[in-house]
Each structure stands twice: as structure tokens, then as C-alpha cells.
Coordinates of C-alpha atoms in Angstrom, one line a residue:
X619 CA 13.6 -30.7 6.5
X620 CA 16.4 -28.1 6.2
X621 CA 16.3 -26.3 2.9
X622 CA 20.1 -26.0 2.4
X623 CA 22.1 -22.9 1.8
X624 CA 21.7 -20.3 -0.9
X625 CA 24.4 -20.8 -3.5
X626 CA 23.8 -17.9 -5.8
X627 CA 20.8 -18.9 -7.8
X628 CA 17.1 -19.3 -7.1
X629 CA 15.5 -22.8 -7.5
X630 CA 12.0 -22.4 -8.8
X631 CA 11.1 -26.1 -8.6
X632 CA 7.8 -26.7 -6.6
X633 CA 9.4 -30.1 -5.5
X634 CA 11.8 -28.0 -3.4
X635 CA 13.9 -30.4 -1.3
X636 CA 11.6 -33.4 -1.6
X637 CA 14.2 -35.4 -3.4
X638 CA 12.1 -38.4 -4.1
X639 CA 9.5 -36.1 -5.7
X640 CA 12.2 -34.3 -7.7
X641 CA 13.4 -37.6 -9.1
X642 CA 9.8 -38.6 -9.9
X643 CA 9.3 -35.3 -11.8
X644 CA 12.4 -36.0 -13.9
X645 CA 11.0 -39.5 -14.7
X646 CA 7.7 -38.0 -15.7
X647 CA 9.4 -35.5 -18.0
X648 CA 11.0 -38.5 -19.8
X649 CA 7.7 -40.4 -20.0
X650 CA 8.1 -42.9 -17.1
X651 CA 5.7 -43.2 -14.2
X652 CA 7.1 -45.8 -11.9
X653 CA 8.7 -43.3 -9.6
X654 CA 5.5 -41.3 -9.5
X655 CA 3.6 -44.4 -8.4
X656 CA 6.1 -44.9 -5.6
X657 CA 6.1 -41.4 -4.2
X658 CA 2.3 -41.2 -4.3
X659 CA 1.8 -44.7 -2.7
X660 CA 4.3 -43.9 0.0
X661 CA 2.3 -40.8 0.9
X662 CA -1.1 -42.6 1.3
X663 CA -1.1 -42.0 5.0
X664 CA 0.1 -38.4 4.8
X665 CA -2.7 -36.4 3.0
X666 CA -0.7 -33.2 3.0
X667 CA 2.3 -34.7 1.3
X668 CA 0.1 -36.7 -1.1
X669 CA -1.8 -33.6 -2.1
X670 CA 1.4 -31.7 -2.7
X671 CA 3.1 -34.5 -4.6
X672 CA 0.2 -35.2 -6.8
X673 CA -0.2 -31.6 -7.8
X674 CA 3.5 -31.1 -8.6
X675 CA 3.5 -34.3 -10.6
X676 CA 0.4 -33.3 -12.5
X677 CA 2.0 -30.0 -13.4
X678 CA 4.8 -32.0 -15.0
X679 CA 2.5 -34.4 -16.8
X680 CA -0.3 -32.1 -18.0
X681 CA 1.3 -31.4 -21.4
X682 CA 1.9 -35.1 -22.2
X683 CA -0.1 -38.3 -22.4
X684 CA 1.6 -39.9 -19.5
X685 CA -1.4 -39.8 -17.1
X686 CA -3.7 -41.4 -19.7
X687 CA -1.1 -44.0 -20.6
X688 CA -0.4 -44.9 -17.0
X689 CA -4.1 -45.3 -16.3
X690 CA -4.6 -47.6 -19.3
X691 CA -1.5 -49.7 -18.6
X692 CA -1.5 -50.0 -14.8
X693 CA -4.8 -48.8 -13.4
X694 CA -4.9 -48.2 -9.6
X695 CA -5.4 -45.5 -7.0
X696 CA -2.2 -43.6 -7.8
X697 CA -2.7 -43.7 -11.6
X698 CA -6.3 -42.5 -11.1
X699 CA -5.2 -39.7 -8.8
X700 CA -2.6 -38.4 -11.2
X701 CA -5.2 -38.5 -14.0
X702 CA -7.7 -36.6 -11.8
X703 CA -5.1 -33.9 -11.1
X704 CA -4.0 -33.6 -14.7
X705 CA -7.6 -33.4 -15.9
X706 CA -8.2 -30.7 -13.2
X707 CA -5.3 -28.6 -14.3
X708 CA -6.2 -28.8 -18.0
X709 CA -9.8 -27.8 -17.3
X710 CA -8.7 -24.8 -15.2
X711 CA -6.2 -23.7 -17.7
X712 CA -8.7 -23.8 -20.5
X713 CA -11.3 -21.9 -18.4
X714 CA -8.7 -19.2 -17.5
X715 CA -7.9 -18.9 -21.2
X716 CA -11.5 -18.6 -22.2
X717 CA -11.2 -21.7 -24.4
X718 CA -14.5 -23.1 -25.7
X719 CA -13.4 -26.6 -24.7
X720 CA -13.5 -25.7 -21.0
X721 CA -16.9 -27.3 -20.5
X722 CA -16.0 -30.7 -22.0
X723 CA -12.7 -30.7 -20.1
X724 CA -14.4 -29.9 -16.8
X725 CA -16.8 -32.9 -17.3
X726 CA -13.8 -35.1 -18.0
X727 CA -12.0 -33.8 -14.9
X728 CA -15.1 -34.3 -12.7
X729 CA -15.4 -38.0 -13.9
X730 CA -11.7 -38.5 -13.2
X731 CA -12.1 -37.1 -9.7
X732 CA -15.0 -39.3 -8.9
X733 CA -13.1 -42.4 -10.1
X734 CA -10.1 -41.6 -8.0
X735 CA -12.3 -41.0 -4.9
X736 CA -14.0 -44.4 -5.3
X737 CA -10.6 -46.2 -5.5
X738 CA -9.3 -44.7 -2.2
X739 CA -12.3 -43.3 -0.3
X740 CA -10.3 -42.1 2.7
X741 CA -8.1 -39.9 0.6
X742 CA -9.4 -36.2 0.4
X743 CA -7.2 -35.3 -2.5
X744 CA -9.7 -36.2 -5.3
X745 CA -12.3 -34.2 -3.5
X746 CA -9.9 -31.3 -3.2
X747 CA -9.5 -31.5 -7.0
X748 CA -13.2 -31.3 -7.3
X749 CA -13.2 -28.3 -5.1
X750 CA -10.7 -26.6 -7.4
X751 CA -13.1 -27.2 -10.3
X752 CA -16.0 -25.7 -8.4
X753 CA -15.1 -22.2 -9.5
X754 CA -16.2 -23.2 -13.0
X755 CA -19.8 -24.0 -12.2
X756 CA -20.1 -21.7 -9.1
X757 CA -22.3 -23.7 -6.7
X758 CA -24.2 -21.6 -4.2
X759 CA -24.6 -23.6 -1.0
X760 CA -25.6 -21.4 1.9
X761 CA -22.8 -20.2 4.2
X762 CA -22.7 -21.3 7.9
X763 CA -23.3 -18.9 10.7
X764 CA -20.4 -16.7 11.7
X765 CA -19.7 -14.9 8.4
X766 CA -20.6 -11.2 8.0
X767 CA -21.2 -11.4 4.3
X768 CA -22.6 -15.0 4.3
X769 CA -21.2 -15.7 0.8
X770 CA -22.8 -18.7 -0.9
X771 CA -20.3 -21.2 -2.4
X772 CA -19.2 -24.9 -2.4
X773 CA -19.7 -25.2 1.4
X774 CA -21.2 -28.8 1.2
X775 CA -18.2 -30.1 -0.7
X776 CA -15.8 -28.3 1.6
X777 CA -17.5 -29.8 4.6
X778 CA -17.1 -33.3 3.2
X779 CA -13.4 -32.7 2.8
X780 CA -13.1 -31.4 6.3
X781 CA -14.7 -34.6 7.6
X782 CA -11.8 -36.5 6.0
X783 CA -9.0 -34.0 6.9
X784 CA -10.1 -31.1 9.1
X785 CA -7.1 -28.9 8.5
X786 CA -6.2 -29.8 4.9
X787 CA -4.0 -27.0 3.6
X788 CA -4.8 -27.2 -0.1
X789 CA -8.5 -27.6 0.5
X790 CA -8.6 -24.3 2.5
X791 CA -6.6 -22.5 -0.2
X792 CA -8.8 -23.8 -3.0
X793 CA -11.9 -22.9 -1.1
X794 CA -10.7 -19.4 -0.4
X795 CA -9.8 -18.9 -4.1
X796 CA -13.4 -19.6 -5.0
X797 CA -14.3 -16.2 -3.5
X798 CA -11.5 -14.3 -5.3
X799 CA -12.8 -11.4 -7.5
X800 CA -11.0 -12.8 -10.6
X801 CA -13.1 -16.0 -10.3
X802 CA -16.4 -14.3 -9.8
X803 CA -16.3 -13.6 -6.1
X804 CA -15.7 -10.3 -4.3
X805 CA -13.1 -8.7 -2.0
X806 CA -15.5 -8.6 0.9
X807 CA -16.3 -12.3 0.6
X808 CA -12.7 -13.3 0.3
X809 CA -11.8 -11.2 3.3
X810 CA -14.7 -12.7 5.3
X811 CA -13.8 -16.3 4.3
X812 CA -10.1 -15.9 5.0
X813 CA -10.8 -14.5 8.5
X814 CA -13.4 -17.2 9.2
X815 CA -11.1 -20.1 8.2
X816 CA -7.9 -18.8 9.8
X817 CA -9.6 -18.1 13.1
X818 CA -10.8 -21.7 13.3
X819 CA -7.2 -22.9 13.1
X820 CA -4.7 -23.3 15.9
X821 CA -2.2 -20.5 16.4
X822 CA 0.6 -22.7 15.0
X823 CA -1.4 -23.8 11.9
X824 CA -0.2 -22.7 8.4
X825 CA -3.9 -21.8 7.8
X826 CA -3.2 -18.7 9.8
X827 CA -1.6 -17.5 6.6
X828 CA -4.9 -17.3 4.7
X829 CA -5.5 -13.6 5.4
X830 CA -2.1 -12.8 4.0
X831 CA -3.1 -14.7 0.8
X832 CA -6.3 -12.6 0.6
X833 CA -4.3 -9.5 1.2
X834 CA -2.0 -10.1 -1.8
X835 CA -4.9 -11.2 -4.0
X836 CA -6.6 -7.9 -3.2
X837 CA -3.5 -5.8 -3.9
X838 CA -4.2 -2.8 -6.2
X839 CA -1.0 -1.0 -7.1
X840 CA -3.0 2.1 -8.2
X841 CA -4.6 2.5 -4.8
X842 CA -3.3 5.3 -2.5
X843 CA -0.4 4.0 -0.3
X844 CA -1.1 0.5 -1.5
X845 CA 2.4 -0.8 -0.4
X846 CA 1.9 0.7 3.1
X847 CA -1.0 -1.7 3.8
X848 CA 1.3 -4.3 5.4
X849 CA 2.5 -1.7 7.8
X850 CA -0.9 -1.3 9.4
X851 CA -1.0 -2.7 13.0
X852 CA -3.4 -5.5 12.2
X853 CA -1.2 -6.9 9.5
X854 CA 2.0 -6.6 11.5
X855 CA 0.2 -8.4 14.3
X856 CA -0.9 -11.2 11.9
X857 CA 2.5 -11.6 10.3
X858 CA 4.3 -11.6 13.7
X859 CA 1.8 -14.1 15.2
X860 CA 2.6 -16.5 12.3
X861 CA 6.3 -15.9 12.7
X862 CA 6.2 -16.7 16.4
X863 CA 3.8 -19.6 16.3
X864 CA 4.0 -21.4 13.0
X865 CA 7.4 -20.5 11.6
X866 CA 9.4 -22.5 14.2
X867 CA 7.5 -25.6 13.1
X868 CA 8.3 -25.3 9.4
X869 CA 11.7 -27.0 9.9
X870 CA 9.8 -30.2 10.9
X871 CA 8.0 -30.5 7.5
X872 CA 9.0 -33.4 5.2
X873 CA 9.8 -30.8 2.6
X874 CA 10.3 -27.1 2.8
X875 CA 6.9 -25.3 2.6
X876 CA 8.2 -22.8 0.2
X877 CA 4.9 -21.1 -0.8
X878 CA 3.8 -20.5 2.8
X879 CA 7.3 -19.3 3.8
X880 CA 7.2 -16.9 0.8
X881 CA 3.9 -15.3 1.9
X882 CA 5.3 -14.9 5.4
X883 CA 8.6 -13.5 4.3
X884 CA 6.8 -11.1 2.0
X885 CA 4.5 -9.8 4.7
X886 CA 7.3 -9.3 7.1
X887 CA 9.4 -7.5 4.5
X888 CA 6.5 -5.2 3.5
X889 CA 5.9 -4.5 7.2
X890 CA 9.6 -3.5 7.5
X891 CA 10.3 -6.3 9.9
X892 CA 13.6 -7.1 8.1
X893 CA 15.1 -9.1 10.9
X894 CA 12.3 -11.6 11.0
X895 CA 12.0 -11.6 7.2
X896 CA 15.7 -12.5 7.0
X897 CA 15.2 -15.6 9.2
X898 CA 12.3 -16.8 7.0
X899 CA 14.2 -16.2 3.8
X900 CA 17.2 -18.1 5.3
X901 CA 14.9 -21.0 6.1
X902 CA 13.7 -21.1 2.5
X903 CA 17.3 -21.6 1.3
X904 CA 17.6 -21.4 -2.5
X905 CA 13.9 -22.3 -3.1
X906 CA 11.6 -19.8 -4.6
X907 CA 7.9 -19.5 -5.6
X908 CA 6.4 -17.1 -8.1
X909 CA 3.7 -16.1 -5.7
X910 CA 3.3 -13.7 -3.9
X911 CA 6.1 -11.9 -5.7
X912 CA 4.5 -12.0 -9.2
X913 CA 1.6 -9.9 -7.9
X914 CA 4.0 -7.0 -7.6
X915 CA 6.1 -7.4 -10.8
X916 CA 8.7 -9.8 -12.1
X917 CA 9.0 -12.4 -9.3
X918 CA 12.8 -12.8 -9.5
X919 CA 13.2 -9.0 -9.4
X920 CA 10.8 -8.6 -6.5
X921 CA 12.4 -11.5 -4.5
X922 CA 15.9 -10.1 -5.1
X923 CA 14.8 -6.6 -3.9
X924 CA 13.4 -8.1 -0.7
X925 CA 16.4 -10.3 0.0
X926 CA 18.8 -7.5 -0.7
X927 CA 16.9 -5.2 1.7
X928 CA 17.3 -7.9 4.4
X929 CA 21.0 -8.1 3.8
X930 CA 20.9 -11.5 2.2
X931 CA 22.8 -12.7 -0.9
X932 CA 21.1 -12.5 -4.3
X933 CA 21.8 -14.2 -7.6
X934 CA 25.2 -13.2 -9.1
X935 CA 23.7 -11.6 -12.2
X936 CA 21.1 -9.5 -10.3

């Protein structure tokens, strides 16, 4: 789906140009859940869209009682899924804040995920939510053969999800994040897992972006020549391979894949491939995501710097 033209301001909404989702988000903010039910039910056969929509809706509902009220008033697979996502977000936020309630919230979220999984067994989304929670209890399943560091982790749960949806985008990103240093992993493990997962995927798969995600996660501004990392041949080759093989397919998505496009645009910009970066930025239209830009400073400032370098318009007040 075409993103539309840039009209002078960034749009930071994760709904991007999924108009049905954007309307459902507005309803959630006003305490109504009918539209949320419709957009989640409509996506039952599209696991990628269902995962994306449920996560965006949960981010809107997490600070209210809408999910609990919906589940009490009209229980069903969609209500259970939103509650699982909301409970997941709350548990992760409390854990990241070091709140003493994190254990209780994690147990609530686990129960919510199990309930949603029972109501629609073929849907991998509740299992993906459980995978996100795994960084709280740090399971140590043995890694399969093929990884240099053989890092233990939630491999059994991840394998179950892959049986339902072998190339599920969010599942792969959640699994990779388990190995991030900030969650108790290590740089070597995250590099190893990112390479392992991306190399399994087809050349035109968005999962080829995983090493670029690990690269941003490992960014250390105090390291010598840190910003020149993306100019190394291996990273130029990685970014250009994604640009040639995956980027042409992004226009066929039901909504603009803003986050994936942002990681690609950032890598191309940092590699001084402004022509290619310009095309990716143009495909994003006005839509923006805080990552990967926030790893380098204020996201709006960093995005503006990159767009300006590529000869593209920037917000009027920038």
C-alpha cells in the first residue's frame, strides 16, 4: 500500500496507513472496542497483520481498563488476544522500570496468553506474546546446531511458533531481543542469533533485516569510529541486498512497514548510499518510527538530518 506523500510533518503513528486500524485506535482511546474487534477478526487469516494490529491496539489500551471491560462484557478470541497483549505490555513495562509488581503482572500476562491461545489454537500471536515475556524468566533451552556461541534461550517456545508460522516477523524480532545485552544476553549471542535467523530466510524476506537491528542495538557512540561501522563492506552488502531483494516488495504490504523501512533507510544513509536511502525514505511517505533513530539521539532530529542529507523535504520548523 502506497504511503502517500510527505506534506511537511512526520506522522509517528504505528498504525501508519492502515486506515481501519487507525480508526480502531481512535475508538479505543474513547473507550470503545467494536472497531478493534472488527479489525482483529478480519485479520484472523493474516497472522502478520493480526500481530501488528493487536500490538498497536494494545499500546493504545494499556493505560485504560478497556481490555478488561471488553473481555468481561463480550468474551471471545479477539477480546482475549487484546487482553493478552495489554497484559504483556504492562508486565514488560514494569520489569523495565524495576517495579516490584513485575512478577505478579508477568503471571497475569502468562495466564492471559494461555487463554487466548486456547480460544484460537492456530493463531501464533498469543505465543509470540509469551515469547516477549520470556526475557523476564530467562529460559535456558539448548540451542540447535549451527550457532557458534550456542546461546541457551527460549528455543522450544520459538520452535512451536515456527510450526504455526515459519517466517513470523514479530516472533523473530522478539526472539532476537531475548539475547540483547540490556535484557541479560550478550553482544556475541545477539550477533550469532541474528545471523542464524536471517540466513535461514529467503533473500526477499524482511527477516534479512535482523542483523541491521542487532547492529543498532550494539551501537556504542563512545567507540572509535562507531558511526563508520555501516561503511564496512559487509554492512554495505547486507543493506544493498535488502534494498535489491526485499524493498521492491514493500509496496505490496497491506500497510506501510515503517519500522523495517526505517532500519533499511538508516543503514543506507549511514553507509553513504544516499540515492538508495532517498528511495526508501520516499516509500515511507510521512510515516516515522522512533527506532532506529532514537539510538543516536532525538529521533526527529536524527531523521531530519538523514532526510536532509538525501535531499528530501523535512518538517517546516526543523
